[in-house]
Amino acid sequence: MALWSLPKFTRPRVLSSKGIMGMNRRNIDYISRYNPRRLYPLVDDKLQTKRIALASGVTVPDLIGTIRQQHQVRHLAEMVSEWPGFCIKPAQGSGGKGITVIVRHDREYYTKPSGVQETIDDLERHVSNILAGLYSLGGKQDVALIEALINFDDSFEGYSFEGVPDTRVIVFKGFPVMAMMRLSTDASDGKANLHQGAVGVGIDIGTGRAIRAVQFDQPVEHHPDTGRRLSELQVPDWETLLRLSASCYEMSGLGYLGTDMVMDKLRGPMLLELNARPGLAIQTANGTGLLPRLRQIEALNSSRMSVEQRVAYAREHFSIPVTAATPTAASAG
Amino acid sequence: MISRKPFYTVVALLFLAGLALSLYRHFVFEVPWLPGEQRQVWSIEAKVEFEATGKPVKASLAIPGTQPGFTLLNEAAASPGYGLSFLERNGGTRAEWTIRQASGPQELYYRVNMMADPHAESPTPVAVPEIAPHTDQEPYATAIHQVLSRALERSSDGFSLTRELIRELGSQQQNAALLAQYRPKPRLLVEMLNRAGIAARVVKGLTLEDGRRRQPLVDLLQVFDDGRVEVVDPATGEPGQIENMLLWERHSSPVLDLVGGVNSRVTFSMIRQQQPVAVALEQKFEDSNLLNFSIHSLPLEEQALFKGILLIPIGVLVVVLMRVLVGLKTSGTFMPVLIAMAFIQTSLVTGLIGFLLIVSMGLVIRSWLSHLNLLLVARISAVIIMVIGIISLFSVLAFKLGLTEGLKITFFPMIILSWTIERMSLLWEEEGAKEVLSQGGGSLLVAVLAYLAMNNDLIRHLTFNFLGLQLTVMAAVLLLGNYTGYRLLELRRFQPLARED
Ligand SMILES: Nc1ncnc2c1ncn2[C@@H]1O[C@H](COP(=O)(O)OP(=O)(O)O)[C@@H](O)[C@H]1O
Ligand SMILES: [Mg+2]
């Protein structure tokens, strides 16, 4: 009996005919081929990412400060006292590990998106853990970043539960090839990382509109906590967001890149972080495979194309009609 | 795009080199592909008995060496009070016992272990004996001439001549009866062959039968012609290797040479043993180290160590397979291999129970530690000490309860266990119990598979005896590192995508 005759499995041939990219192919054919190892520190260390982003004029959330040494930990309260909300994260963390978001505080109680209140002692302990390398790869010593809270755009009201939704765009050789919005849920505790239970919504590259949504790799129609219909989601300022993502190629030098973008109420699209090994769930969220798009770009002589040209090319070629009723605006923007 | 050619060349070279080395081990050093193969080893004891006459005694016994069909593994001689040396004479080896003064009945023992070995060769080529001129008196000369000329007519070379001579002696009854008084049959045959210009000699053979005592030596002919040597049974005339026939003396020397004694007698007793091939081969190739590049040339203790080390690539291969082809998640890339090695020491069930006990108990205590707000290094150290505590506790408990199996728990690598507990507990805090179960279960599953592979008799035998296989494993790992296809679990993960339309 072949394994794929089991109800929950599919045939390799079906997947490859749909151009679905597997982990092994991603690692060998894209990451190791297009991402030079020496550039990894630029994206694996959020502090460095911020630095190069600022240098090339890409908007990022404000940095309140960094804590590098254990004895600096007690300055935490004083550091954040003037900021209404903030976020503590390990510079070399990944996958949402070690991230604590504080939405408001009265200098005594610090409130997380879920409403849970923490004391400054709790936060200081958290920072100590970050410094000791608890959340970083291989347990290396790390630096804690204190970042200003992102106030997410009102248009996302009801789409995200207790947290900032972010938009993951896969940028291949500077072309935004596929996008997905990640909406935090009760399960993901204010963070928008998919394996922690955030909802992934495939976003049409051409229009910035939702295609379909998944949670834990299974299709969903409504946000599990707010109940909002996910198919109505439309990312505002889509062109700016795409250009910002596309420009990360020149900024980082990485050919196969995952950019995490957020929409701030006041400052518009911002770069949250870069990822040299972006995950594959974006395919499930979009209901389509990455490979045809990647191959199309590989076949293209794109070395002289500007950011605007690349975005225009992507919006024209990688747009999928959602339903017959809503025709795509392929060249909108 | 980078050319993949050099890569595949390297992989192919590694594979072929591994294969060639293994074939070489198999065909030249006779290492069998399968474990458990046995070789027959004959333990033969020669007992020399005589009456000493009160004078200095020198007893020299011909002893056998490696020869076609048999490989000498080891030998020993025993006889209280005697000095012993092994001497070369006429190309053969002899055991020589000496004593200043002895009287009364004496017993000297020589014991040798011979392995039945179809690939065995004489270490030195057998010297061809000289052809001595013989003159015979009548009536024997005529009889010899008659037999010889008939046989010569019907033969083409030394070996067929021998056969025909024996046949003629069977048919020419009168001549045979006459000549039987003149010379013993083997001597007679040698002389007749010499007359025909064929070199030959009488050798002494021992028929090997399990459990035989007081077995005598039998006379055999060794015929030389055209660069070949054949042993011929004078009774039948058939040339070729005679089954279970060990040539005890084959250098034209007396079996026993005794000075200072009378009424001497040599008797043989023997038993057959089955020995594992590895042991037998180890003894066989003990001193041909030059090309015998194997672990067997190391001291025994290092060998035991290597036995374990050589299995690691197999465990690693299992991990690579599981991760690349199946897509199982493990906590810590090669942690499962280390766990599997511990399982080998403890046996699977004990190991699994022990592992689960330690880790789950560790997780409980660790969750309390996490309230203490410790620095990471201190916390890991605390976990290590805690693990040691748990292990000691379980060992003592097991011992008190009479569960000696439980003592094996100490074989677990404590540092690894501590890191496992630390990782699992973080995973628990951050991603919840489900992820702990999925990653912990994945690691344990891979560990069990690695254990089954590493503990397999066949694989143990192959890795230990065929070092070349390591290269083949290397080639396989390299190939797997180049596999861009789907993982098994991805077929399930992306199944919702396939369901569309
Ligand atoms: N400054 C911030 N304000 C509010 N939420 C944030 C902030 N920074 C991060 N987050 C939340 O945490 C999630 C993970 O942050 P990110 O910087 O992408 O780290 P990681 O590398 O761990 O994914 C984001 O998707 C977002 O939901
Ligand atoms: Mg992220």
mmCIF file of N, CA, C and O in Angstrom, chain B residues 186-264:
data_model
loop_
_atom_site.group_PDB
_atom_site.id
_atom_site.type_symbol
_atom_site.label_atom_id
_atom_site.label_comp_id
_atom_site.label_asym_id
_atom_site.label_seq_id
_atom_site.Cartn_x
_atom_site.Cartn_y
_atom_site.Cartn_z
ATOM 1 N N PRO B 186 54.877 -47.474 -0.101
ATOM 2 C CA PRO B 186 55.173 -46.071 -0.415
ATOM 3 C C PRO B 186 56.621 -45.865 -0.859
ATOM 4 O O PRO B 186 56.879 -45.156 -1.811
ATOM 5 N N ARG B 187 57.556 -46.513 -0.148
ATOM 6 C CA ARG B 187 58.971 -46.383 -0.525
ATOM 7 C C ARG B 187 59.181 -46.881 -1.936
ATOM 8 O O ARG B 187 59.865 -46.266 -2.761
ATOM 9 N N LEU B 188 58.587 -48.055 -2.188
ATOM 10 C CA LEU B 188 58.708 -48.683 -3.496
ATOM 11 C C LEU B 188 58.227 -47.745 -4.594
ATOM 12 O O LEU B 188 58.879 -47.546 -5.615
ATOM 13 N N LEU B 189 57.063 -47.116 -4.337
ATOM 14 C CA LEU B 189 56.501 -46.214 -5.350
ATOM 15 C C LEU B 189 57.434 -45.036 -5.606
ATOM 16 O O LEU B 189 57.648 -44.640 -6.745
ATOM 17 N N VAL B 190 57.988 -44.475 -4.528
ATOM 18 C CA VAL B 190 58.912 -43.356 -4.689
ATOM 19 C C VAL B 190 60.098 -43.778 -5.540
ATOM 20 O O VAL B 190 60.491 -43.081 -6.481
ATOM 21 N N GLU B 191 60.643 -44.953 -5.267
ATOM 22 C CA GLU B 191 61.814 -45.404 -6.022
ATOM 23 C C GLU B 191 61.469 -45.611 -7.482
ATOM 24 O O GLU B 191 62.231 -45.249 -8.390
ATOM 25 N N MET B 192 60.305 -46.214 -7.724
ATOM 26 C CA MET B 192 59.907 -46.439 -9.114
ATOM 27 C C MET B 192 59.704 -45.119 -9.839
ATOM 28 O O MET B 192 60.111 -44.959 -10.991
ATOM 29 N N LEU B 193 59.082 -44.158 -9.141
ATOM 30 C CA LEU B 193 58.882 -42.838 -9.770
ATOM 31 C C LEU B 193 60.223 -42.199 -10.067
ATOM 32 O O LEU B 193 60.435 -41.616 -11.127
ATOM 33 N N ASN B 194 61.155 -42.315 -9.117
ATOM 34 C CA ASN B 194 62.487 -41.763 -9.317
ATOM 35 C C ASN B 194 63.148 -42.357 -10.562
ATOM 36 O O ASN B 194 63.783 -41.654 -11.330
ATOM 37 N N ARG B 195 62.989 -43.657 -10.725
ATOM 38 C CA ARG B 195 63.553 -44.294 -11.909
ATOM 39 C C ARG B 195 63.008 -43.672 -13.189
ATOM 40 O O ARG B 195 63.708 -43.547 -14.180
ATOM 41 N N ALA B 196 61.731 -43.294 -13.115
ATOM 42 C CA ALA B 196 61.124 -42.677 -14.296
ATOM 43 C C ALA B 196 61.416 -41.177 -14.356
ATOM 44 O O ALA B 196 60.865 -40.455 -15.175
ATOM 45 N N GLY B 197 62.280 -40.714 -13.428
ATOM 46 C CA GLY B 197 62.664 -39.294 -13.464
ATOM 47 C C GLY B 197 61.663 -38.373 -12.797
ATOM 48 O O GLY B 197 61.662 -37.174 -13.016
ATOM 49 N N ILE B 198 60.812 -38.914 -11.988
ATOM 50 C CA ILE B 198 59.818 -38.087 -11.302
ATOM 51 C C ILE B 198 60.219 -37.975 -9.836
ATOM 52 O O ILE B 198 60.491 -38.977 -9.182
ATOM 53 N N ALA B 199 60.264 -36.730 -9.328
ATOM 54 C CA ALA B 199 60.604 -36.536 -7.925
ATOM 55 C C ALA B 199 59.379 -36.851 -7.074
ATOM 56 O O ALA B 199 58.256 -36.511 -7.436
ATOM 57 N N ALA B 200 59.622 -37.508 -5.959
ATOM 58 C CA ALA B 200 58.513 -37.864 -5.067
ATOM 59 C C ALA B 200 59.085 -38.140 -3.700
ATOM 60 O O ALA B 200 60.287 -38.317 -3.537
ATOM 61 N N ARG B 201 58.214 -38.116 -2.706
ATOM 62 C CA ARG B 201 58.658 -38.487 -1.366
ATOM 63 C C ARG B 201 57.489 -39.061 -0.594
ATOM 64 O O ARG B 201 56.331 -38.904 -0.980
ATOM 65 N N VAL B 202 57.846 -39.713 0.506
ATOM 66 C CA VAL B 202 56.808 -40.228 1.393
ATOM 67 C C VAL B 202 56.577 -39.180 2.478
ATOM 68 O O VAL B 202 57.536 -38.677 3.055
ATOM 69 N N VAL B 203 55.324 -38.838 2.678
ATOM 70 C CA VAL B 203 55.004 -37.907 3.766
ATOM 71 C C VAL B 203 54.053 -38.586 4.733
ATOM 72 O O VAL B 203 53.462 -39.613 4.411
ATOM 73 N N LYS B 204 53.947 -37.980 5.938
ATOM 74 C CA LYS B 204 53.099 -38.586 6.965
ATOM 75 C C LYS B 204 51.838 -37.753 7.130
ATOM 76 O O LYS B 204 51.912 -36.537 7.343
ATOM 77 N N GLY B 205 50.740 -38.384 7.029
ATOM 78 C CA GLY B 205 49.474 -37.661 7.166
ATOM 79 C C GLY B 205 48.689 -38.145 8.366
ATOM 80 O O GLY B 205 48.899 -39.252 8.868
ATOM 81 N N LEU B 206 47.804 -37.285 8.833
ATOM 82 C CA LEU B 206 46.970 -37.631 9.975
ATOM 83 C C LEU B 206 45.523 -37.452 9.550
ATOM 84 O O LEU B 206 45.129 -36.384 9.088
ATOM 85 N N THR B 207 44.752 -38.532 9.673
ATOM 86 C CA THR B 207 43.336 -38.418 9.336
ATOM 87 C C THR B 207 42.610 -37.807 10.524
ATOM 88 O O THR B 207 42.687 -38.321 11.639
ATOM 89 N N LEU B 208 41.923 -36.680 10.275
ATOM 90 C CA LEU B 208 41.274 -35.978 11.375
ATOM 91 C C LEU B 208 39.851 -36.483 11.541
ATOM 92 O O LEU B 208 39.051 -36.466 10.609
ATOM 93 N N GLU B 209 39.578 -36.972 12.734
ATOM 94 C CA GLU B 209 38.217 -37.402 13.055
ATOM 95 C C GLU B 209 37.925 -36.911 14.451
ATOM 96 O O GLU B 209 38.740 -37.075 15.359
ATOM 97 N N ASP B 210 36.756 -36.317 14.604
ATOM 98 C CA ASP B 210 36.448 -35.689 15.888
ATOM 99 C C ASP B 210 36.470 -36.717 17.014
ATOM 100 O O ASP B 210 35.899 -37.797 16.897
ATOM 101 N N GLY B 211 37.168 -36.378 18.102
ATOM 102 C CA GLY B 211 37.166 -37.212 19.289
ATOM 103 C C GLY B 211 38.074 -38.437 19.202
ATOM 104 O O GLY B 211 38.025 -39.301 20.080
ATOM 105 N N ARG B 212 38.883 -38.562 18.143
ATOM 106 C CA ARG B 212 39.762 -39.732 18.009
ATOM 107 C C ARG B 212 40.928 -39.673 18.983
ATOM 108 O O ARG B 212 41.493 -38.609 19.218
ATOM 109 N N ARG B 213 41.283 -40.823 19.527
ATOM 110 C CA ARG B 213 42.483 -40.888 20.351
ATOM 111 C C ARG B 213 43.379 -41.963 19.781
ATOM 112 O O ARG B 213 42.927 -42.898 19.146
ATOM 113 N N ARG B 214 44.657 -41.856 20.007
ATOM 114 C CA ARG B 214 45.652 -42.814 19.528
ATOM 115 C C ARG B 214 45.543 -43.054 18.029
ATOM 116 O O ARG B 214 45.657 -44.157 17.545
ATOM 117 N N GLN B 215 45.270 -42.007 17.319
ATOM 118 C CA GLN B 215 45.201 -42.096 15.858
ATOM 119 C C GLN B 215 46.630 -42.190 15.323
ATOM 120 O O GLN B 215 47.494 -41.417 15.720
ATOM 121 N N PRO B 216 46.901 -43.157 14.405
ATOM 122 C CA PRO B 216 48.254 -43.253 13.851
ATOM 123 C C PRO B 216 48.432 -42.332 12.653
ATOM 124 O O PRO B 216 47.465 -41.871 12.063
ATOM 125 N N LEU B 217 49.691 -42.120 12.307
ATOM 126 C CA LEU B 217 49.980 -41.381 11.079
ATOM 127 C C LEU B 217 49.920 -42.361 9.921
ATOM 128 O O LEU B 217 50.211 -43.537 10.064
ATOM 129 N N VAL B 218 49.516 -41.884 8.751
ATOM 130 C CA VAL B 218 49.515 -42.769 7.575
ATOM 131 C C VAL B 218 50.518 -42.248 6.555
ATOM 132 O O VAL B 218 50.822 -41.060 6.522
ATOM 133 N N ASP B 219 51.024 -43.199 5.748
ATOM 134 C CA ASP B 219 51.990 -42.816 4.720
ATOM 135 C C ASP B 219 51.258 -42.318 3.494
ATOM 136 O O ASP B 219 50.286 -42.916 3.038
ATOM 137 N N LEU B 220 51.734 -41.241 2.944
ATOM 138 C CA LEU B 220 51.166 -40.703 1.716
ATOM 139 C C LEU B 220 52.303 -40.382 0.766
ATOM 140 O O LEU B 220 53.444 -40.207 1.188
ATOM 141 N N LEU B 221 51.978 -40.299 -0.499
ATOM 142 C CA LEU B 221 52.986 -39.938 -1.487
ATOM 143 C C LEU B 221 52.825 -38.480 -1.852
ATOM 144 O O LEU B 221 51.705 -37.993 -1.994
ATOM 145 N N GLN B 222 53.965 -37.830 -2.023
ATOM 146 C CA GLN B 222 53.920 -36.475 -2.530
ATOM 147 C C GLN B 222 54.663 -36.514 -3.851
ATOM 148 O O GLN B 222 55.851 -36.862 -3.892
ATOM 149 N N VAL B 223 53.983 -36.224 -4.938
ATOM 150 C CA VAL B 223 54.570 -36.354 -6.261
ATOM 151 C C VAL B 223 54.782 -34.974 -6.859
ATOM 152 O O VAL B 223 53.882 -34.124 -6.771
ATOM 153 N N PHE B 224 55.946 -34.751 -7.415
ATOM 154 C CA PHE B 224 56.288 -33.454 -7.993
ATOM 155 C C PHE B 224 56.444 -33.611 -9.491
ATOM 156 O O PHE B 224 57.213 -34.441 -9.947
ATOM 157 N N ASP B 225 55.739 -32.839 -10.238
ATOM 158 C CA ASP B 225 55.970 -32.868 -11.680
ATOM 159 C C ASP B 225 55.511 -31.546 -12.271
ATOM 160 O O ASP B 225 54.474 -31.016 -11.881
ATOM 161 N N ASP B 226 56.312 -31.063 -13.189
ATOM 162 C CA ASP B 226 55.865 -29.927 -13.975
ATOM 163 C C ASP B 226 55.509 -28.727 -13.093
ATOM 164 O O ASP B 226 54.565 -27.996 -13.373
ATOM 165 N N GLY B 227 56.303 -28.573 -12.001
ATOM 166 C CA GLY B 227 56.054 -27.424 -11.122
ATOM 167 C C GLY B 227 54.855 -27.606 -10.204
ATOM 168 O O GLY B 227 54.523 -26.706 -9.458
ATOM 169 N N ARG B 228 54.198 -28.727 -10.274
ATOM 170 C CA ARG B 228 53.057 -28.955 -9.404
ATOM 171 C C ARG B 228 53.387 -29.997 -8.347
ATOM 172 O O ARG B 228 54.295 -30.818 -8.532
ATOM 173 N N VAL B 229 52.656 -29.964 -7.257
ATOM 174 C CA VAL B 229 52.815 -30.963 -6.205
ATOM 175 C C VAL B 229 51.455 -31.575 -5.960
ATOM 176 O O VAL B 229 50.472 -30.857 -5.901
ATOM 177 N N GLU B 230 51.397 -32.884 -5.843
ATOM 178 C CA GLU B 230 50.128 -33.512 -5.499
ATOM 179 C C GLU B 230 50.383 -34.525 -4.399
ATOM 180 O O GLU B 230 51.440 -35.168 -4.366
ATOM 181 N N VAL B 231 49.425 -34.621 -3.520
ATOM 182 C CA VAL B 231 49.508 -35.667 -2.504
ATOM 183 C C VAL B 231 48.656 -36.829 -2.997
ATOM 184 O O VAL B 231 47.541 -36.627 -3.467
ATOM 185 N N VAL B 232 49.213 -38.007 -2.952
ATOM 186 C CA VAL B 232 48.509 -39.171 -3.487
ATOM 187 C C VAL B 232 48.385 -40.221 -2.400
ATOM 188 O O VAL B 232 49.351 -40.500 -1.676
ATOM 189 N N ASP B 233 47.216 -40.763 -2.287
ATOM 190 C CA ASP B 233 47.015 -41.855 -1.345
ATOM 191 C C ASP B 233 47.514 -43.141 -2.004
ATOM 192 O O ASP B 233 46.978 -43.532 -3.046
ATOM 193 N N PRO B 234 48.536 -43.783 -1.462
ATOM 194 C CA PRO B 234 49.088 -44.966 -2.119
ATOM 195 C C PRO B 234 48.073 -46.103 -2.225
ATOM 196 O O PRO B 234 48.223 -47.010 -3.040
ATOM 197 N N ALA B 235 47.044 -46.075 -1.453
ATOM 198 C CA ALA B 235 46.047 -47.145 -1.537
ATOM 199 C C ALA B 235 45.180 -46.983 -2.784
ATOM 200 O O ALA B 235 44.905 -47.940 -3.487
ATOM 201 N N THR B 236 44.788 -45.781 -3.095
ATOM 202 C CA THR B 236 43.853 -45.598 -4.210
ATOM 203 C C THR B 236 44.508 -45.024 -5.455
ATOM 204 O O THR B 236 44.036 -45.231 -6.562
ATOM 205 N N GLY B 237 45.554 -44.249 -5.264
ATOM 206 C CA GLY B 237 46.206 -43.637 -6.412
ATOM 207 C C GLY B 237 45.562 -42.345 -6.847
ATOM 208 O O GLY B 237 46.003 -41.708 -7.789
ATOM 209 N N GLU B 238 44.488 -41.953 -6.174
ATOM 210 C CA GLU B 238 43.835 -40.702 -6.579
ATOM 211 C C GLU B 238 44.630 -39.514 -6.069
ATOM 212 O O GLU B 238 44.906 -39.415 -4.874
ATOM 213 N N PRO B 239 44.969 -38.591 -6.927
ATOM 214 C CA PRO B 239 45.689 -37.406 -6.463
ATOM 215 C C PRO B 239 44.712 -36.369 -5.918
ATOM 216 O O PRO B 239 43.500 -36.515 -6.051
ATOM 217 N N GLY B 240 45.273 -35.357 -5.322
ATOM 218 C CA GLY B 240 44.445 -34.242 -4.856
ATOM 219 C C GLY B 240 44.302 -34.237 -3.363
ATOM 220 O O GLY B 240 44.687 -35.178 -2.663
ATOM 221 N N GLN B 241 43.711 -33.153 -2.902
ATOM 222 C CA GLN B 241 43.515 -32.948 -1.474
ATOM 223 C C GLN B 241 42.623 -34.052 -0.918
ATOM 224 O O GLN B 241 41.539 -34.307 -1.433
ATOM 225 N N ILE B 242 43.092 -34.717 0.107
ATOM 226 C CA ILE B 242 42.268 -35.747 0.721
ATOM 227 C C ILE B 242 41.558 -35.108 1.904
ATOM 228 O O ILE B 242 42.176 -34.421 2.723
ATOM 229 N N GLU B 243 40.278 -35.323 1.962
ATOM 230 C CA GLU B 243 39.505 -34.599 2.963
ATOM 231 C C GLU B 243 39.924 -34.955 4.389
ATOM 232 O O GLU B 243 40.177 -36.118 4.710
ATOM 233 N N ASN B 244 39.993 -33.927 5.217
ATOM 234 C CA ASN B 244 40.370 -34.099 6.621
ATOM 235 C C ASN B 244 41.711 -34.794 6.800
ATOM 236 O O ASN B 244 41.917 -35.516 7.763
ATOM 237 N N MET B 245 42.593 -34.613 5.828
ATOM 238 C CA MET B 245 43.921 -35.218 5.960
ATOM 239 C C MET B 245 44.920 -34.101 6.181
ATOM 240 O O MET B 245 45.110 -33.247 5.324
ATOM 241 N N LEU B 246 45.521 -34.110 7.372
ATOM 242 C CA LEU B 246 46.524 -33.103 7.696
ATOM 243 C C LEU B 246 47.900 -33.718 7.487
ATOM 244 O O LEU B 246 48.178 -34.812 7.981
ATOM 245 N N LEU B 247 48.745 -33.042 6.715
ATOM 246 C CA LEU B 247 50.114 -33.563 6.527
ATOM 247 C C LEU B 247 50.929 -33.165 7.736
ATOM 248 O O LEU B 247 51.153 -31.985 7.992
ATOM 249 N N TRP B 248 51.355 -34.162 8.474
ATOM 250 C CA TRP B 248 52.078 -33.856 9.720
ATOM 251 C C TRP B 248 53.548 -33.616 9.427
ATOM 252 O O TRP B 248 54.154 -32.714 9.977
ATOM 253 N N GLU B 249 54.069 -34.446 8.548
ATOM 254 C CA GLU B 249 55.498 -34.323 8.234
ATOM 255 C C GLU B 249 55.607 -34.372 6.733
ATOM 256 O O GLU B 249 55.121 -35.306 6.105
ATOM 257 N N ARG B 250 56.243 -33.379 6.117
ATOM 258 C CA ARG B 250 56.327 -33.389 4.666
ATOM 259 C C ARG B 250 57.662 -32.870 4.184
ATOM 260 O O ARG B 250 57.757 -32.157 3.203
ATOM 261 N N HIS B 251 58.711 -33.192 4.940
ATOM 262 C CA HIS B 251 60.030 -32.726 4.518
ATOM 263 C C HIS B 251 61.058 -33.849 4.563
ATOM 264 O O HIS B 251 62.223 -33.621 4.823
ATOM 265 N N SER B 252 60.607 -35.030 4.327
ATOM 266 C CA SER B 252 61.483 -36.202 4.290
ATOM 267 C C SER B 252 62.301 -36.362 5.562
ATOM 268 O O SER B 252 63.459 -36.726 5.522
ATOM 269 N N SER B 253 61.719 -36.021 6.700
ATOM 270 C CA SER B 253 62.446 -36.234 7.957
ATOM 271 C C SER B 253 61.665 -37.247 8.775
ATOM 272 O O SER B 253 60.465 -37.415 8.575
ATOM 273 N N PRO B 254 62.316 -37.870 9.739
ATOM 274 C CA PRO B 254 61.587 -38.791 10.596
ATOM 275 C C PRO B 254 60.611 -38.012 11.464
ATOM 276 O O PRO B 254 60.855 -36.851 11.789
ATOM 277 N N VAL B 255 59.500 -38.651 11.835
ATOM 278 C CA VAL B 255 58.528 -37.974 12.683
ATOM 279 C C VAL B 255 59.132 -37.705 14.055
ATOM 280 O O VAL B 255 59.064 -36.608 14.576
ATOM 281 N N LEU B 256 59.791 -38.725 14.598
ATOM 282 C CA LEU B 256 60.418 -38.534 15.901
ATOM 283 C C LEU B 256 61.874 -38.945 15.817
ATOM 284 O O LEU B 256 62.209 -39.988 15.263
ATOM 285 N N ASP B 257 62.723 -38.111 16.368
ATOM 286 C CA ASP B 257 64.145 -38.352 16.428
ATOM 287 C C ASP B 257 64.494 -38.382 17.896
ATOM 288 O O ASP B 257 64.343 -37.370 18.573
ATOM 289 N N LEU B 258 64.882 -39.538 18.420
ATOM 290 C CA LEU B 258 65.060 -39.612 19.873
ATOM 291 C C LEU B 258 66.464 -40.051 20.213
ATOM 292 O O LEU B 258 66.967 -41.039 19.679
ATOM 293 N N VAL B 259 67.134 -39.299 21.095
ATOM 294 C CA VAL B 259 68.442 -39.691 21.632
ATOM 295 C C VAL B 259 68.268 -39.847 23.126
ATOM 296 O O VAL B 259 67.680 -38.972 23.765
ATOM 297 N N GLY B 260 68.722 -40.975 23.674
ATOM 298 C CA GLY B 260 68.652 -41.160 25.118
ATOM 299 C C GLY B 260 67.361 -41.796 25.575
ATOM 300 O O GLY B 260 66.995 -41.663 26.737
ATOM 301 N N GLY B 261 66.663 -42.477 24.669
ATOM 302 C CA GLY B 261 65.433 -43.135 25.076
ATOM 303 C C GLY B 261 65.148 -44.340 24.207
ATOM 304 O O GLY B 261 65.694 -44.462 23.105
ATOM 305 N N VAL B 262 64.327 -45.253 24.710
ATOM 306 C CA VAL B 262 63.958 -46.430 23.923
ATOM 307 C C VAL B 262 62.451 -46.608 23.954
ATOM 308 O O VAL B 262 61.760 -45.931 24.729
ATOM 309 N N ASN B 263 61.955 -47.526 23.113
ATOM 310 C CA ASN B 263 60.518 -47.837 23.067
ATOM 311 C C ASN B 263 59.672 -46.589 22.845
ATOM 312 O O ASN B 263 58.685 -46.370 23.538
ATOM 313 N N SER B 264 60.077 -45.795 21.883
ATOM 314 C CA SER B 264 59.342 -44.543 21.701
ATOM 315 C C SER B 264 58.079 -44.771 20.885
ATOM 316 O O SER B 264 57.976 -45.716 20.109
#
